Short mmCIF file of C-alpha atoms in Angstrom, two decimals:
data_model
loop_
_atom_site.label_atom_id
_atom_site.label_comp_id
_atom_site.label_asym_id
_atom_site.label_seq_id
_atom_site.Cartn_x
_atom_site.Cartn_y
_atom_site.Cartn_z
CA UNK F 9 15.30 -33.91 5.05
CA UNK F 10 15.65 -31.15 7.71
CA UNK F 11 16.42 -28.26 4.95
CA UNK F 12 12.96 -29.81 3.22
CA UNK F 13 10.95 -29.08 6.64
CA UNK F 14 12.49 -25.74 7.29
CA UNK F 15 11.18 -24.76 3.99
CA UNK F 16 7.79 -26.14 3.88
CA UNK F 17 7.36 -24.97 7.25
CA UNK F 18 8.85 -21.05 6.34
CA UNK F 19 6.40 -21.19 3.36
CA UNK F 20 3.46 -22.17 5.67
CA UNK F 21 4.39 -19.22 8.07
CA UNK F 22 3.97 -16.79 4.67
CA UNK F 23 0.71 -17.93 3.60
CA UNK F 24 -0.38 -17.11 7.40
CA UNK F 25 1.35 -13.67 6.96
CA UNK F 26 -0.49 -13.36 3.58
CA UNK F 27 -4.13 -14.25 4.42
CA UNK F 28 -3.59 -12.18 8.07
CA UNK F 29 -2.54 -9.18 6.93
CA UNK F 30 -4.46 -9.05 3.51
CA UNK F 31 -7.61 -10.19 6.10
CA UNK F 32 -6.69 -6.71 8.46
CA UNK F 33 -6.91 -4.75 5.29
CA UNK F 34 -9.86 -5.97 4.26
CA UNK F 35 -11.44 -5.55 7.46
CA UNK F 36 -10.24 -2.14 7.88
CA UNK F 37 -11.71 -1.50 4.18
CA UNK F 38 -15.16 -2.81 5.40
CA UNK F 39 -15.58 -1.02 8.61
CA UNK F 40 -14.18 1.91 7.80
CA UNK F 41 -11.51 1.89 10.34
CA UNK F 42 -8.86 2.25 7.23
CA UNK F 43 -9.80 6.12 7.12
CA UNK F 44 -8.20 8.46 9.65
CA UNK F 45 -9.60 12.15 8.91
CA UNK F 46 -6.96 14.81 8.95
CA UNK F 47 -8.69 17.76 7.80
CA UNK F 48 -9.28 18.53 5.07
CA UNK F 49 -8.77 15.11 4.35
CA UNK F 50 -9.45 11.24 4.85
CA UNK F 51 -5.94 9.65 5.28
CA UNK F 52 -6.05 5.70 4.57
CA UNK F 53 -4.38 3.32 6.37
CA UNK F 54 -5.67 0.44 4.44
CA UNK F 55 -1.87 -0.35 2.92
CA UNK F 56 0.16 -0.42 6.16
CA UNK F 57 -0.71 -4.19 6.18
CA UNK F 58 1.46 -4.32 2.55
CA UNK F 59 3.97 -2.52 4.08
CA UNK F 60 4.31 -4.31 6.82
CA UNK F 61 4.09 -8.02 5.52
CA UNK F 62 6.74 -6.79 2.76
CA UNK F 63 9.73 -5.30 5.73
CA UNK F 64 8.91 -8.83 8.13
CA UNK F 65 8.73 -11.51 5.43
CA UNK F 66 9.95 -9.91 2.31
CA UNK F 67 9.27 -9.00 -0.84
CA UNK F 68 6.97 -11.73 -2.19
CA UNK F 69 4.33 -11.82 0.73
CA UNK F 70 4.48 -7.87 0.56
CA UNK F 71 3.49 -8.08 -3.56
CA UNK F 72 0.69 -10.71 -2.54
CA UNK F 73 -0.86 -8.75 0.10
CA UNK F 74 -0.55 -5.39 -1.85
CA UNK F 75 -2.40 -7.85 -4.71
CA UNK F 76 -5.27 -8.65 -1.99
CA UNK F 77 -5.43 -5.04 -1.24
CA UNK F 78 -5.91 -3.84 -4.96
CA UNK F 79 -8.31 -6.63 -5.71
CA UNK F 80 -10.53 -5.78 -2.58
CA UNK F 81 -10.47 -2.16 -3.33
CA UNK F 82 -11.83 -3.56 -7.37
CA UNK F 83 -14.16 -5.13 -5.47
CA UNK F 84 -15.62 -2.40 -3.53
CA UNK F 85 -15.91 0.00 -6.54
CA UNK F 86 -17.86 -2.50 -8.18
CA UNK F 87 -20.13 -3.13 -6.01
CA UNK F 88 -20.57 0.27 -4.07
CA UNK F 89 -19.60 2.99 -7.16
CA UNK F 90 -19.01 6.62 -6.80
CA UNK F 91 -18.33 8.77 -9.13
CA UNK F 92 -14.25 7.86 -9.63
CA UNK F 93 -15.35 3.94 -8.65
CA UNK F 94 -14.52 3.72 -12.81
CA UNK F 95 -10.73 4.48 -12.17
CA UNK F 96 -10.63 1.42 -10.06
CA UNK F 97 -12.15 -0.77 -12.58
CA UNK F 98 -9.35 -0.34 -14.07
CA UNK F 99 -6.65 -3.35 -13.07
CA UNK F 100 -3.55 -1.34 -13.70
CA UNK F 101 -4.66 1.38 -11.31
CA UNK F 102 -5.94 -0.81 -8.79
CA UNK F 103 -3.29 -3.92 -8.71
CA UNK F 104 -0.11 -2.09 -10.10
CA UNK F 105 0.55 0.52 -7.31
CA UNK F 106 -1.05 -1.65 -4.45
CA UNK F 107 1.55 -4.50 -5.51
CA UNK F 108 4.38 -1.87 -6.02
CA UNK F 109 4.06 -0.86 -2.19
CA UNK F 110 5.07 -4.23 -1.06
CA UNK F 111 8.56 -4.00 -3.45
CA UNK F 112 9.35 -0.41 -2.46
CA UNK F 113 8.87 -0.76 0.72
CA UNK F 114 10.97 -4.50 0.98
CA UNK F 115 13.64 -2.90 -1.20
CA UNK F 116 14.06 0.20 0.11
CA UNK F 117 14.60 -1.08 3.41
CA UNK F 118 17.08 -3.64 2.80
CA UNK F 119 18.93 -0.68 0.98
CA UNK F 120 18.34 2.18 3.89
CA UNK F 121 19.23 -0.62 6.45
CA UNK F 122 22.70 -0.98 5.61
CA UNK F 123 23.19 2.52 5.58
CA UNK F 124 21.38 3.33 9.04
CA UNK F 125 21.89 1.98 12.30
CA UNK F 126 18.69 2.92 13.41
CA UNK F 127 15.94 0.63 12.57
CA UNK F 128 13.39 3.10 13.50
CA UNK F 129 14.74 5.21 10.71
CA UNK F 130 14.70 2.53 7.98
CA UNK F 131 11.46 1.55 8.32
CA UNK F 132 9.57 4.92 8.51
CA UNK F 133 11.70 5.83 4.95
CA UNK F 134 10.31 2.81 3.65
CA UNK F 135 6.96 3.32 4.82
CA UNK F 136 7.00 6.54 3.15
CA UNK F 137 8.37 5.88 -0.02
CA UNK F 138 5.94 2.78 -0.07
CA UNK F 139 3.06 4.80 0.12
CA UNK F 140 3.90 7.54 -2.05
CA UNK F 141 4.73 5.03 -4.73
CA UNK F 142 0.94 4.37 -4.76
CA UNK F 143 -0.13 7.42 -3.81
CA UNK F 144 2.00 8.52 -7.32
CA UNK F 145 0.86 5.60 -9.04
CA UNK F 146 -2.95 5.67 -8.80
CA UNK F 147 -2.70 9.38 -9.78
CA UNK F 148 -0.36 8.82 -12.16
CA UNK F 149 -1.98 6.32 -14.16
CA UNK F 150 -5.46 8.19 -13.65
CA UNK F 151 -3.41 10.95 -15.21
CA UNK F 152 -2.30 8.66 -18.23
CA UNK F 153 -5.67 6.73 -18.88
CA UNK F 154 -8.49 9.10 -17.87
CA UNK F 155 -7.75 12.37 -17.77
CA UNK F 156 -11.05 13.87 -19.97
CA UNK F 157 -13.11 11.52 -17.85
CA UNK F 158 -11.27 12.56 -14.33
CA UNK F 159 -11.67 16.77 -15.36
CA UNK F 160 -15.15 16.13 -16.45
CA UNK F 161 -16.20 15.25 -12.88
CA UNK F 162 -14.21 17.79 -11.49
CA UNK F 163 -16.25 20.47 -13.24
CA UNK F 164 -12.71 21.77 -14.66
CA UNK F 165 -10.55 21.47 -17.89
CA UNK F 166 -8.40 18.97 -18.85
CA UNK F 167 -5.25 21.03 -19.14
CA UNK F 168 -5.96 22.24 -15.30
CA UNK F 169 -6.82 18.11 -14.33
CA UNK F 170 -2.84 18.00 -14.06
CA UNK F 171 -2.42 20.90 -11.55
CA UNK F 172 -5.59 19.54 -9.56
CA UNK F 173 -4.65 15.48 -9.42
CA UNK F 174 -0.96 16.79 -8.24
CA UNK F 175 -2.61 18.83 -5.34
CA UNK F 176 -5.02 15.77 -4.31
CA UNK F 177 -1.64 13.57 -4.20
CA UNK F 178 0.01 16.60 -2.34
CA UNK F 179 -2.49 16.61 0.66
CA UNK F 180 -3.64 13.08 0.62
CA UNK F 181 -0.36 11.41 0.16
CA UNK F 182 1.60 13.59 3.16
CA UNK F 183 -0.21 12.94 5.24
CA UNK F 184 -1.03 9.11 4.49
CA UNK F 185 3.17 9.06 3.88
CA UNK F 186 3.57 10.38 7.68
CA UNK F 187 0.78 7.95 9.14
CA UNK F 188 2.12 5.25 8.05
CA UNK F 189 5.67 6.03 9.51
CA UNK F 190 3.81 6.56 12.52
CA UNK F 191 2.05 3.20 12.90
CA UNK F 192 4.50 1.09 11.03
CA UNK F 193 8.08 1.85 12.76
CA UNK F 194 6.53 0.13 16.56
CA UNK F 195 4.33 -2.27 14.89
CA UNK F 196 6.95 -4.07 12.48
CA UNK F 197 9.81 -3.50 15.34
CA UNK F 198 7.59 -5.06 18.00
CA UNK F 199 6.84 -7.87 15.41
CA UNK F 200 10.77 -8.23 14.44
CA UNK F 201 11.57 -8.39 17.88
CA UNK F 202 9.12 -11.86 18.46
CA UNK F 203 11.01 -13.10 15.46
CA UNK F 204 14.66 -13.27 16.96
#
């Protein structure tokens, strides 16, 4: 009876996690507050929530908030469009990378963890790797499903596209990669700490 309640009541504290953290991202989708300019460029912070709900309660809540996150940002490219909105439209651009941040991040720190004795140092690998896997992963697959459509925007040819998607990941995903170390490593360690 007592191993039943635990896990009910372990399951409940998940769902929480999920519908907090997916509601932070949303919220820092809708105001904005997800954007932190670096020039000469807009660094988002929009899938720190992911990362963090992944490294605190594991792989499963990280997967459904990095789900939340890819279906908001399908959401706001349908209703507000610009003129890449129609990568987003796309499910495997918008879900697959956004879900994978939750599982790289999760696994990756279980696997630097053993290795490291500072959890400082863990976490900010995994936050990094996390967001270059989507960082990589929206490109990627923009790469793989539209690139004619993508160069045509651009103003350039398709057989420069590659050269000019792998710069955008270059100095978008740095810096996102290093913010996220940043704001993760005190914010998950203050939140492990209140689990113990």
């Amino acid at each position: 009876m007592e191993r039943n309640y635990v896990k009910t009541r372990f399951s409940v504290r998940q769902i929480a996690m999920v519908g907090m953290l997916s509601a932070i991202s949303i919220f820092l989708g809708l105001t904005g507050l997800g954007f932190i300019p670096i020039p000469p460029v807009r660094a988002t912070i929009m899938h720190i929530p992911v990362i963090i709900g992944a490294i605190v309660e594991g792989p499963v809540v990280g997967a459904a908030v990095g789900l939340v996150f890819g279906l908001f940002s399908m959401y706001q490219n349908f209703t507000a469009p610009g003129p890449t909105s129609f990568i987003f439209w796309n499910p495997i651009i918008a879900l697959v990378p956004r879900i994978l941040i939750g599982l790289v991040a999760y696994y990756v720190y279980k696997l630097i963890k053993t290795k490291f004795k500072n959890q400082s140092i863990s976490i900010a690998i995994a936050s990094i790797c996390a967001t270059l896997i989507n960082t990589i992963g929206v490109l990627g697959f923009t790469y793989v499903f539209y690139l004619e459509k993508y160069s045509a925007i651009l103003k350039i040819k398709p057989e420069t596209a590659g050269a000019a998607i792998a710069t955008i990941g270059a100095t978008n995903g740095i810096p996102e990669a290093i913010v996220s170390a940043v704001i993760s490593v005190p914010v998950i360690i203050a939140i492990l700490k209140t689990k113990k």
